[in-house]
PDB file of C-alpha atoms in Angstrom:
ATOM      1  CA  MET J   1     145.712 128.639 134.956  1.00  0.00           C
ATOM      2  CA  ILE J   2     146.199 129.179 131.213  1.00  0.00           C
ATOM      3  CA  PHE J   3     147.174 132.840 131.290  1.00  0.00           C
ATOM      4  CA  HIS J   4     149.216 134.310 134.125  1.00  0.00           C
ATOM      5  CA  GLU J   5     149.105 137.967 135.178  1.00  0.00           C
ATOM      6  CA  ILE J   6     152.623 138.545 133.832  1.00  0.00           C
ATOM      7  CA  TYR J   7     151.115 138.258 130.364  1.00  0.00           C
ATOM      8  CA  GLY J   8     148.515 140.908 131.145  1.00  0.00           C
ATOM      9  CA  ASN J   9     148.249 144.571 130.219  1.00  0.00           C
ATOM     10  CA  TYR J  10     150.484 145.952 132.954  1.00  0.00           C
ATOM     11  CA  TYR J  11     153.454 143.744 132.169  1.00  0.00           C
ATOM     12  CA  ARG J  12     153.099 144.246 128.420  1.00  0.00           C
ATOM     13  CA  THR J  13     152.922 148.006 128.937  1.00  0.00           C
ATOM     14  CA  VAL J  14     156.078 148.068 131.052  1.00  0.00           C
ATOM     15  CA  ALA J  15     157.810 145.799 128.520  1.00  0.00           C
ATOM     16  CA  GLU J  16     157.055 148.226 125.683  1.00  0.00           C
ATOM     17  CA  ILE J  17     158.342 151.167 127.750  1.00  0.00           C
ATOM     18  CA  LEU J  18     161.580 149.307 128.484  1.00  0.00           C
ATOM     19  CA  ASP J  19     162.013 148.341 124.830  1.00  0.00           C
ATOM     20  CA  ALA J  20     161.617 152.006 123.850  1.00  0.00           C
ATOM     21  CA  ALA J  21     164.199 153.010 126.480  1.00  0.00           C
ATOM     22  CA  LEU J  22     166.861 150.472 125.468  1.00  0.00           C
ATOM     23  CA  LYS J  23     168.856 152.707 123.120  1.00  0.00           C
ATOM     24  CA  GLU J  24     167.854 156.221 124.099  1.00  0.00           C
ATOM     25  CA  GLU J  25     166.296 158.334 126.815  1.00  0.00           C
ATOM     26  CA  ILE J  26     162.539 157.986 127.018  1.00  0.00           C
ATOM     27  CA  SER J  27     160.412 161.064 127.696  1.00  0.00           C
ATOM     28  CA  ASP J  28     157.416 161.356 130.012  1.00  0.00           C
ATOM     29  CA  LYS J  29     155.309 162.081 126.938  1.00  0.00           C
ATOM     30  CA  THR J  30     156.322 158.791 125.294  1.00  0.00           C
ATOM     31  CA  ILE J  31     155.691 156.833 128.502  1.00  0.00           C
ATOM     32  CA  TRP J  32     152.274 158.437 128.894  1.00  0.00           C
ATOM     33  CA  LYS J  33     151.428 157.639 125.268  1.00  0.00           C
ATOM     34  CA  ILE J  34     152.368 153.954 125.672  1.00  0.00           C
ATOM     35  CA  VAL J  35     150.409 153.683 128.929  1.00  0.00           C
ATOM     36  CA  LYS J  36     147.363 155.296 127.351  1.00  0.00           C
ATOM     37  CA  GLU J  37     147.432 152.904 124.379  1.00  0.00           C
ATOM     38  CA  LYS J  38     148.286 149.668 126.193  1.00  0.00           C
ATOM     39  CA  ALA J  39     146.955 149.874 129.760  1.00  0.00           C
ATOM     40  CA  PHE J  40     144.044 151.340 131.708  1.00  0.00           C
ATOM     41  CA  ALA J  41     143.348 155.000 132.439  1.00  0.00           C
ATOM     42  CA  GLU J  42     144.404 154.851 136.090  1.00  0.00           C
ATOM     43  CA  SER J  43     147.746 153.308 135.080  1.00  0.00           C
ATOM     44  CA  SER J  44     149.009 156.714 133.929  1.00  0.00           C
ATOM     45  CA  LEU J  45     149.186 157.679 137.622  1.00  0.00           C
ATOM     46  CA  THR J  46     151.174 154.650 138.781  1.00  0.00           C
ATOM     47  CA  ILE J  47     153.355 153.116 136.067  1.00  0.00           C
ATOM     48  CA  PRO J  48     155.517 156.194 135.216  1.00  0.00           C
ATOM     49  CA  LYS J  49     156.153 156.877 138.905  1.00  0.00           C
ATOM     50  CA  GLU J  50     156.996 153.287 139.853  1.00  0.00           C
ATOM     51  CA  LEU J  51     159.476 152.855 136.974  1.00  0.00           C
ATOM     52  CA  SER J  52     161.719 155.646 138.287  1.00  0.00           C
ATOM     53  CA  GLU J  53     164.806 154.971 140.439  1.00  0.00           C
ATOM     54  CA  LYS J  54     162.807 155.667 143.598  1.00  0.00           C
ATOM     55  CA  GLY J  55     159.787 153.634 142.553  1.00  0.00           C
ATOM     56  CA  LYS J  56     158.797 150.058 143.368  1.00  0.00           C
ATOM     57  CA  TRP J  57     160.017 148.872 139.961  1.00  0.00           C
ATOM     58  CA  PRO J  58     163.254 150.866 139.380  1.00  0.00           C
ATOM     59  CA  LEU J  59     163.733 149.734 135.786  1.00  0.00           C
ATOM     60  CA  LEU J  60     164.663 153.177 134.397  1.00  0.00           C
ATOM     61  CA  ASN J  61     167.909 154.823 135.519  1.00  0.00           C
ATOM     62  CA  GLU J  62     168.499 158.522 136.158  1.00  0.00           C
ATOM     63  CA  GLU J  63     169.172 159.015 132.440  1.00  0.00           C
ATOM     64  CA  ARG J  64     165.711 157.638 131.652  1.00  0.00           C
ATOM     65  CA  ARG J  65     167.237 154.565 130.001  1.00  0.00           C
ATOM     66  CA  ALA J  66     166.266 150.936 130.627  1.00  0.00           C
ATOM     67  CA  VAL J  67     168.457 149.094 133.131  1.00  0.00           C
ATOM     68  CA  ILE J  68     168.075 145.899 131.090  1.00  0.00           C
ATOM     69  CA  HIS J  69     170.229 145.332 128.004  1.00  0.00           C
ATOM     70  CA  ARG J  70     168.078 143.067 125.842  1.00  0.00           C
ATOM     71  CA  LYS J  71     164.650 143.418 124.306  1.00  0.00           C
ATOM     72  CA  THR J  72     161.906 141.951 126.489  1.00  0.00           C
ATOM     73  CA  SER J  73     160.475 138.552 125.589  1.00  0.00           C
ATOM     74  CA  MET J  74     157.419 136.707 126.879  1.00  0.00           C
ATOM     75  CA  PRO J  75     157.301 133.318 125.114  1.00  0.00           C
ATOM     76  CA  LEU J  76     154.151 131.234 125.301  1.00  0.00           C
ATOM     77  CA  THR J  77     154.013 128.218 127.587  1.00  0.00           C
ATOM     78  CA  ILE J  78     153.143 124.754 126.222  1.00  0.00           C
ATOM     79  CA  MET J  79     149.719 125.017 127.875  1.00  0.00           C
ATOM     80  CA  GLU J  80     149.050 128.358 126.173  1.00  0.00           C
ATOM     81  CA  LYS J  81     150.110 126.954 122.817  1.00  0.00           C
ATOM     82  CA  ARG J  82     147.783 123.977 123.268  1.00  0.00           C
ATOM     83  CA  TRP J  83     144.928 126.328 124.162  1.00  0.00           C
ATOM     84  CA  LEU J  84     145.597 128.492 121.088  1.00  0.00           C
ATOM     85  CA  LYS J  85     145.797 125.402 118.867  1.00  0.00           C
ATOM     86  CA  ALA J  86     142.388 124.349 120.173  1.00  0.00           C
ATOM     87  CA  LEU J  87     140.904 127.753 119.354  1.00  0.00           C
ATOM     88  CA  LEU J  88     142.364 127.672 115.857  1.00  0.00           C
ATOM     89  CA  ALA J  89     140.566 124.373 115.231  1.00  0.00           C
ATOM     90  CA  ASP J  90     137.268 126.283 115.346  1.00  0.00           C
ATOM     91  CA  PRO J  91     135.968 126.459 111.728  1.00  0.00           C
ATOM     92  CA  ARG J  92     134.758 130.035 112.296  1.00  0.00           C
ATOM     93  CA  ILE J  93     138.246 131.197 113.252  1.00  0.00           C
ATOM     94  CA  ALA J  94     139.685 129.314 110.264  1.00  0.00           C
ATOM     95  CA  LEU J  95     137.688 131.640 107.985  1.00  0.00           C
ATOM     96  CA  PHE J  96     140.110 134.424 108.928  1.00  0.00           C
ATOM     97  CA  GLN J  97     143.191 132.350 107.970  1.00  0.00           C
ATOM     98  CA  PRO J  98     145.127 132.987 111.204  1.00  0.00           C
ATOM     99  CA  ASP J  99     148.877 132.448 111.277  1.00  0.00           C
ATOM    100  CA  GLN J 100     149.648 129.121 112.987  1.00  0.00           C
ATOM    101  CA  THR J 101     153.417 129.427 112.837  1.00  0.00           C
ATOM    102  CA  GLY J 102     155.015 127.771 115.855  1.00  0.00           C
ATOM    103  CA  LEU J 103     152.023 125.549 116.597  1.00  0.00           C
ATOM    104  CA  GLU J 104     152.625 122.871 113.960  1.00  0.00           C
ATOM    105  CA  ASP J 105     153.734 120.158 116.408  1.00  0.00           C
ATOM    106  CA  VAL J 106     151.429 121.163 119.272  1.00  0.00           C
ATOM    107  CA  GLU J 107     148.515 118.983 120.371  1.00  0.00           C
ATOM    108  CA  PRO J 108     145.289 120.986 120.897  1.00  0.00           C
ATOM    109  CA  LEU J 109     144.035 121.200 124.478  1.00  0.00           C
ATOM    110  CA  PHE J 110     140.561 120.135 123.349  1.00  0.00           C
ATOM    111  CA  GLN J 111     138.588 119.479 120.157  1.00  0.00           C
ATOM    112  CA  PRO J 112     135.587 121.439 118.785  1.00  0.00           C
ATOM    113  CA  LYS J 113     133.370 118.403 119.495  1.00  0.00           C
ATOM    114  CA  ASP J 114     134.212 118.730 123.199  1.00  0.00           C
ATOM    115  CA  ILE J 115     132.311 122.044 123.403  1.00  0.00           C
ATOM    116  CA  VAL J 116     128.557 121.902 123.985  1.00  0.00           C
ATOM    117  CA  LEU J 117     126.644 125.119 123.238  1.00  0.00           C
ATOM    118  CA  PHE J 118     123.192 125.926 124.610  1.00  0.00           C
ATOM    119  CA  ASP J 119     120.594 128.458 123.406  1.00  0.00           C
ATOM    120  CA  GLN J 120     121.892 128.335 119.839  1.00  0.00           C
ATOM    121  CA  PHE J 121     120.067 127.423 116.633  1.00  0.00           C
ATOM    122  CA  ALA J 122     121.298 124.259 114.919  1.00  0.00           C
ATOM    123  CA  ASP J 123     121.196 125.628 111.347  1.00  0.00           C
ATOM    124  CA  GLY J 124     124.390 127.705 111.505  1.00  0.00           C
ATOM    125  CA  ASP J 125     126.466 128.794 108.527  1.00  0.00           C
ATOM    126  CA  PRO J 126     128.184 126.058 106.428  1.00  0.00           C
ATOM    127  CA  TYR J 127     131.724 126.948 107.528  1.00  0.00           C
ATOM    128  CA  GLY J 128     133.265 123.968 105.747  1.00  0.00           C
ATOM    129  CA  ASP J 129     131.704 124.805 102.368  1.00  0.00           C
ATOM    130  CA  GLU J 130     134.245 126.032  99.776  1.00  0.00           C
ATOM    131  CA  THR J 131     131.875 128.517  98.118  1.00  0.00           C
ATOM    132  CA  TYR J 132     130.862 130.001 101.475  1.00  0.00           C
ATOM    133  CA  THR J 133     134.516 130.295 102.541  1.00  0.00           C
ATOM    134  CA  LYS J 134     135.489 131.988  99.261  1.00  0.00           C
ATOM    135  CA  ILE J 135     132.655 134.539  99.501  1.00  0.00           C
ATOM    136  CA  PHE J 136     133.372 135.213 103.184  1.00  0.00           C
ATOM    137  CA  ARG J 137     137.021 135.970 102.470  1.00  0.00           C
ATOM    138  CA  GLN J 138     136.131 138.165  99.472  1.00  0.00           C
ATOM    139  CA  ILE J 139     133.875 140.235 101.727  1.00  0.00           C
ATOM    140  CA  LEU J 140     136.460 140.331 104.519  1.00  0.00           C
ATOM    141  CA  SER J 141     139.108 141.570 102.074  1.00  0.00           C
ATOM    142  CA  ALA J 142     136.727 144.243 100.763  1.00  0.00           C
ATOM    143  CA  VAL J 143     135.995 145.445 104.313  1.00  0.00           C
ATOM    144  CA  LYS J 144     139.710 145.743 105.091  1.00  0.00           C
ATOM    145  CA  LYS J 145     140.596 147.447 101.799  1.00  0.00           C
ATOM    146  CA  LYS J 146     137.438 149.602 101.734  1.00  0.00           C
ATOM    147  CA  ASN J 147     136.334 148.259  98.363  1.00  0.00           C
ATOM    148  CA  SER J 148     132.774 148.298  97.052  1.00  0.00           C
ATOM    149  CA  ILE J 149     131.320 144.923  96.095  1.00  0.00           C
ATOM    150  CA  ARG J 150     128.510 143.446  94.015  1.00  0.00           C
ATOM    151  CA  VAL J 151     126.638 140.574  95.619  1.00  0.00           C
ATOM    152  CA  LEU J 152     124.039 138.225  94.202  1.00  0.00           C
ATOM    153  CA  TYR J 153     121.466 136.881  96.631  1.00  0.00           C
ATOM    154  CA  PRO J 154     118.000 135.264  96.460  1.00  0.00           C
ATOM    155  CA  LEU J 155     114.748 137.154  97.016  1.00  0.00           C
ATOM    156  CA  LYS J 156     111.689 135.790  98.787  1.00  0.00           C
ATOM    157  CA  ASN J 157     109.817 135.396  95.481  1.00  0.00           C
ATOM    158  CA  GLY J 158     112.399 132.898  94.233  1.00  0.00           C
ATOM    159  CA  THR J 159     114.300 135.275  91.955  1.00  0.00           C
ATOM    160  CA  GLU J 160     117.857 136.536  92.404  1.00  0.00           C
ATOM    161  CA  LYS J 161     119.155 140.095  92.608  1.00  0.00           C
ATOM    162  CA  TRP J 162     122.521 141.824  92.185  1.00  0.00           C
ATOM    163  CA  ILE J 163     123.242 144.883  94.334  1.00  0.00           C
ATOM    164  CA  LYS J 164     126.309 147.090  94.608  1.00  0.00           C
ATOM    165  CA  CYS J 165     127.074 148.046  98.208  1.00  0.00           C
ATOM    166  CA  ASN J 166     129.818 149.393 100.448  1.00  0.00           C
ATOM    167  CA  PRO J 167     130.738 146.731 103.044  1.00  0.00           C
ATOM    168  CA  VAL J 168     131.286 148.137 106.524  1.00  0.00           C
ATOM    169  CA  ARG J 169     131.854 145.042 108.642  1.00  0.00           C
ATOM    170  CA  LEU J 170     131.044 141.402 109.254  1.00  0.00           C
ATOM    171  CA  GLU J 171     129.053 140.543 112.371  1.00  0.00           C
ATOM    172  CA  TYR J 172     128.644 137.191 114.085  1.00  0.00           C
ATOM    173  CA  SER J 173     125.478 136.160 115.916  1.00  0.00           C
ATOM    174  CA  LEU J 174     126.183 133.603 118.649  1.00  0.00           C
ATOM    175  CA  ARG J 175     122.480 132.804 118.968  1.00  0.00           C
ATOM    176  CA  ASP J 176     122.042 132.119 115.241  1.00  0.00           C
ATOM    177  CA  ASP J 177     125.609 130.876 114.623  1.00  0.00           C
ATOM    178  CA  LYS J 178     125.678 133.000 111.472  1.00  0.00           C
ATOM    179  CA  PHE J 179     127.763 135.799 109.984  1.00  0.00           C
ATOM    180  CA  ARG J 180     126.052 138.863 108.544  1.00  0.00           C
ATOM    181  CA  LEU J 181     127.351 141.504 106.174  1.00  0.00           C
ATOM    182  CA  ILE J 182     126.584 145.050 107.313  1.00  0.00           C
ATOM    183  CA  SER J 183     126.792 147.389 104.332  1.00  0.00           C
ATOM    184  CA  VAL J 184     125.496 150.672 102.949  1.00  0.00           C
ATOM    185  CA  TYR J 185     123.222 150.320  99.920  1.00  0.00           C
ATOM    186  CA  LYS J 186     121.618 153.386  98.310  1.00  0.00           C
ATOM    187  CA  GLY J 187     122.423 155.456 101.398  1.00  0.00           C
ATOM    188  CA  ARG J 188     120.785 153.054 103.843  1.00  0.00           C
ATOM    189  CA  ILE J 189     122.053 150.349 106.177  1.00  0.00           C
ATOM    190  CA  ASN J 190     121.644 146.903 104.654  1.00  0.00           C
ATOM    191  CA  THR J 191     122.102 143.524 106.355  1.00  0.00           C
ATOM    192  CA  ILE J 192     122.587 140.281 104.422  1.00  0.00           C
ATOM    193  CA  SER J 193     123.312 136.803 105.767  1.00  0.00           C
ATOM    194  CA  VAL J 194     126.629 135.683 104.293  1.00  0.00           C
ATOM    195  CA  SER J 195     125.251 132.169 103.769  1.00  0.00           C
ATOM    196  CA  LYS J 196     122.570 133.567 101.432  1.00  0.00           C
ATOM    197  CA  ILE J 197     125.054 135.292  99.114  1.00  0.00           C
ATOM    198  CA  ILE J 198     125.478 133.327  95.889  1.00  0.00           C
ATOM    199  CA  GLN J 199     128.261 135.365  94.290  1.00  0.00           C
ATOM    200  CA  CYS J 200     130.500 138.288  95.248  1.00  0.00           C
ATOM    201  CA  GLU J 201     132.625 140.625  93.106  1.00  0.00           C
ATOM    202  CA  THR J 202     134.905 143.552  93.979  1.00  0.00           C
ATOM    203  CA  VAL J 203     134.144 146.681  91.935  1.00  0.00           C
ATOM    204  CA  GLY J 204     136.305 149.523  93.332  1.00  0.00           C
ATOM    205  CA  SER J 205     136.955 151.653  96.397  1.00  0.00           C
ATOM    206  CA  PHE J 206     134.620 153.965  98.351  1.00  0.00           C
ATOM    207  CA  ARG J 207     134.906 156.959 100.679  1.00  0.00           C
ATOM    208  CA  THR J 208     134.613 156.107 104.377  1.00  0.00           C
ATOM    209  CA  ALA J 209     133.782 159.433 106.079  1.00  0.00           C
ATOM    210  CA  LYS J 210     130.087 159.361 105.188  1.00  0.00           C
ATOM    211  CA  ILE J 211     129.818 155.619 105.798  1.00  0.00           C
ATOM    212  CA  LYS J 212     130.955 155.942 109.420  1.00  0.00           C
ATOM    213  CA  LYS J 213     128.360 158.607 110.103  1.00  0.00           C
ATOM    214  CA  GLU J 214     125.558 156.556 108.565  1.00  0.00           C
ATOM    215  CA  VAL J 215     126.378 153.245 110.226  1.00  0.00           C
ATOM    216  CA  HIS J 216     127.511 154.084 113.741  1.00  0.00           C
ATOM    217  CA  ASP J 217     124.274 155.604 115.070  1.00  0.00           C
ATOM    218  CA  LYS J 218     124.705 155.006 118.818  1.00  0.00           C
ATOM    219  CA  ARG J 219     121.689 154.466 121.059  1.00  0.00           C
ATOM    220  CA  ASN J 220     121.184 153.577 124.729  1.00  0.00           C
ATOM    221  CA  VAL J 221     118.750 151.312 126.528  1.00  0.00           C
ATOM    222  CA  GLU J 222     118.322 151.078 130.300  1.00  0.00           C
ATOM    223  CA  LEU J 223     117.731 147.639 131.799  1.00  0.00           C
ATOM    224  CA  LEU J 224     116.731 146.562 135.319  1.00  0.00           C
ATOM    225  CA  VAL J 225     117.991 143.153 136.418  1.00  0.00           C
ATOM    226  CA  LYS J 226     116.641 141.123 139.309  1.00  0.00           C
ATOM    227  CA  ASP J 227     119.557 138.852 140.227  1.00  0.00           C
ATOM    228  CA  GLU J 228     117.781 135.538 140.728  1.00  0.00           C
ATOM    229  CA  ARG J 229     119.195 132.216 139.470  1.00  0.00           C
ATOM    230  CA  GLN J 230     122.386 134.016 138.425  1.00  0.00           C
ATOM    231  CA  ALA J 231     120.450 136.362 136.142  1.00  0.00           C
ATOM    232  CA  LEU J 232     123.046 139.137 136.416  1.00  0.00           C
ATOM    233  CA  GLU J 233     125.857 136.820 135.355  1.00  0.00           C
ATOM    234  CA  ARG J 234     123.815 135.544 132.406  1.00  0.00           C
ATOM    235  CA  VAL J 235     122.929 139.085 131.328  1.00  0.00           C
ATOM    236  CA  MET J 236     126.549 140.229 131.503  1.00  0.00           C
ATOM    237  CA  MET J 237     127.638 137.235 129.432  1.00  0.00           C
ATOM    238  CA  GLN J 238     124.852 137.635 126.877  1.00  0.00           C
ATOM    239  CA  PHE J 239     125.559 141.323 126.326  1.00  0.00           C
ATOM    240  CA  SER J 240     129.338 141.147 126.687  1.00  0.00           C
ATOM    241  CA  ILE J 241     129.908 142.631 123.209  1.00  0.00           C
ATOM    242  CA  TYR J 242     128.109 145.866 124.118  1.00  0.00           C
ATOM    243  CA  GLN J 243     129.499 148.887 125.932  1.00  0.00           C
ATOM    244  CA  LYS J 244     127.729 149.055 129.270  1.00  0.00           C
ATOM    245  CA  ALA J 245     127.565 150.729 132.686  1.00  0.00           C
ATOM    246  CA  THR J 246     126.267 148.751 135.683  1.00  0.00           C
ATOM    247  CA  GLU J 247     124.909 150.195 138.929  1.00  0.00           C
ATOM    248  CA  ARG J 248     123.593 148.382 141.992  1.00  0.00           C
ATOM    249  CA  ILE J 249     120.360 150.088 143.059  1.00  0.00           C
ATOM    250  CA  GLU J 250     119.280 147.776 145.918  1.00  0.00           C
ATOM    251  CA  GLU J 251     119.776 144.246 147.225  1.00  0.00           C
ATOM    252  CA  ASN J 252     119.895 141.872 144.220  1.00  0.00           C
ATOM    253  CA  SER J 253     118.749 144.606 141.821  1.00  0.00           C
ATOM    254  CA  TYR J 254     120.910 146.325 139.216  1.00  0.00           C
ATOM    255  CA  ARG J 255     120.568 148.994 136.554  1.00  0.00           C
ATOM    256  CA  ILE J 256     122.486 148.396 133.315  1.00  0.00           C
ATOM    257  CA  THR J 257     122.817 150.988 130.566  1.00  0.00           C
ATOM    258  CA  LEU J 258     123.709 149.376 127.234  1.00  0.00           C
ATOM    259  CA  THR J 259     125.070 151.294 124.253  1.00  0.00           C
ATOM    260  CA  TYR J 260     124.298 149.728 120.890  1.00  0.00           C
ATOM    261  CA  GLU J 261     124.129 150.637 117.216  1.00  0.00           C
ATOM    262  CA  ALA J 262     120.811 151.260 115.489  1.00  0.00           C
ATOM    263  CA  GLU J 263     121.027 148.281 113.137  1.00  0.00           C
ATOM    264  CA  ASP J 264     121.407 145.925 116.131  1.00  0.00           C
ATOM    265  CA  GLU J 265     118.153 147.040 117.748  1.00  0.00           C
ATOM    266  CA  ILE J 266     115.883 144.190 116.648  1.00  0.00           C
ATOM    267  CA  ASP J 267     118.414 141.505 117.562  1.00  0.00           C
ATOM    268  CA  LEU J 268     118.958 143.215 120.927  1.00  0.00           C
ATOM    269  CA  MET J 269     115.206 143.189 121.626  1.00  0.00           C
ATOM    270  CA  ILE J 270     115.019 139.464 120.909  1.00  0.00           C
ATOM    271  CA  GLN J 271     117.896 138.814 123.307  1.00  0.00           C
ATOM    272  CA  ILE J 272     116.272 140.944 126.028  1.00  0.00           C
ATOM    273  CA  LEU J 273     112.938 139.141 125.679  1.00  0.00           C
ATOM    274  CA  SER J 274     114.683 135.772 126.077  1.00  0.00           C
ATOM    275  CA  PHE J 275     115.370 136.617 129.758  1.00  0.00           C
ATOM    276  CA  GLY J 276     111.687 136.800 130.644  1.00  0.00           C
ATOM    277  CA  THR J 277     110.705 138.503 133.914  1.00  0.00           C
ATOM    278  CA  SER J 278     114.258 138.674 135.304  1.00  0.00           C
ATOM    279  CA  LEU J 279     115.069 141.538 132.916  1.00  0.00           C
ATOM    280  CA  LYS J 280     112.982 144.693 132.541  1.00  0.00           C
ATOM    281  CA  VAL J 281     113.397 147.582 130.091  1.00  0.00           C
ATOM    282  CA  ALA J 282     113.217 150.924 131.924  1.00  0.00           C
ATOM    283  CA  GLY J 283     113.784 153.225 128.965  1.00  0.00           C
ATOM    284  CA  PRO J 284     113.811 155.004 126.642  1.00  0.00           C
ATOM    285  CA  GLU J 285     110.061 155.048 126.115  1.00  0.00           C
ATOM    286  CA  ALA J 286     110.306 154.314 122.378  1.00  0.00           C
ATOM    287  CA  PHE J 287     112.256 151.115 123.116  1.00  0.00           C
ATOM    288  CA  VAL J 288     109.755 150.109 125.815  1.00  0.00           C
ATOM    289  CA  GLU J 289     106.888 150.544 123.336  1.00  0.00           C
ATOM    290  CA  GLN J 290     108.632 148.348 120.777  1.00  0.00           C
ATOM    291  CA  ILE J 291     109.111 145.644 123.414  1.00  0.00           C
ATOM    292  CA  LYS J 292     105.394 145.851 124.310  1.00  0.00           C
ATOM    293  CA  ASN J 293     104.425 145.605 120.639  1.00  0.00           C
ATOM    294  CA  ARG J 294     106.575 142.507 120.193  1.00  0.00           C
ATOM    295  CA  LEU J 295     105.021 140.878 123.257  1.00  0.00           C
ATOM    296  CA  GLU J 296     101.523 141.655 121.956  1.00  0.00           C
ATOM    297  CA  MET J 297     102.442 140.201 118.571  1.00  0.00           C
ATOM    298  CA  GLN J 298     103.762 137.017 120.202  1.00  0.00           C
ATOM    299  CA  LYS J 299     100.569 136.758 122.260  1.00  0.00           C
ATOM    300  CA  ARG J 300      98.386 137.062 119.144  1.00  0.00           C
ATOM    301  CA  CYS J 301     100.460 134.392 117.401  1.00  0.00           C
ATOM    302  CA  GLY J 302      99.937 132.059 120.342  1.00  0.00           C
ATOM    303  CA  HIS J 303     103.600 131.941 121.481  1.00  0.00           C
TER     304      HIS J 303
END
């Protein structure tokens, strides 16, 4: 076991409460706030009660102070450090320049070559390329600082074009093994593959209120899953990045409601179609029609 339960949400939540109660009395309001931010909704009913003198974990005295005298500490085990070192060897993670302090002398648990990926295109982004890395980090910095950028990228006719846009976020496609820049250009959502960008320049800041409204257009799609050959498990893994609600409707049949953003719709359709007959779209009708149109188009193309 790489991660033990004592490193989970509940223990970290209690640790933060105790740290806050080391030097002064902690109020119910502060405890509730920490629980809300760090744990799960139902935890607000159990953690505050159990930390009292009469609870199962009497770690707060009658003065609402921590019974411990030192700040809590949960150091990583050697196995956890080796696992983290292995993750940090991934060239995609390296793009984000993570802090590796404390892992200098640690042997990774495994190497990137030890991982075999299925259902992924082989022409992923050139993560080791210096120009790609520089552009990626320029975009990432602009997203964090809310700066507008100018990017130069090739058009289908062989020419190149500069556009000024407001970067909203970077997205990664596991299927394509590519990063995409989601931005707002001339009031519309614009998606560009990072690997296609030739140059990038920062040109100033932008206002975020309108951007959020334009980009985060939430939509729902209802899926019916027939759980054969571990279809449910595969669906849950494939759509793990989406907010979802799952309901069992009969033996081996489930209804899943996915929430996605408008600009992800085409990619979502492609993923749904990859499951074949084990996954059916129940609604909304507009989404069903688009799925039918795509199937008809594939049929005409001979796929």
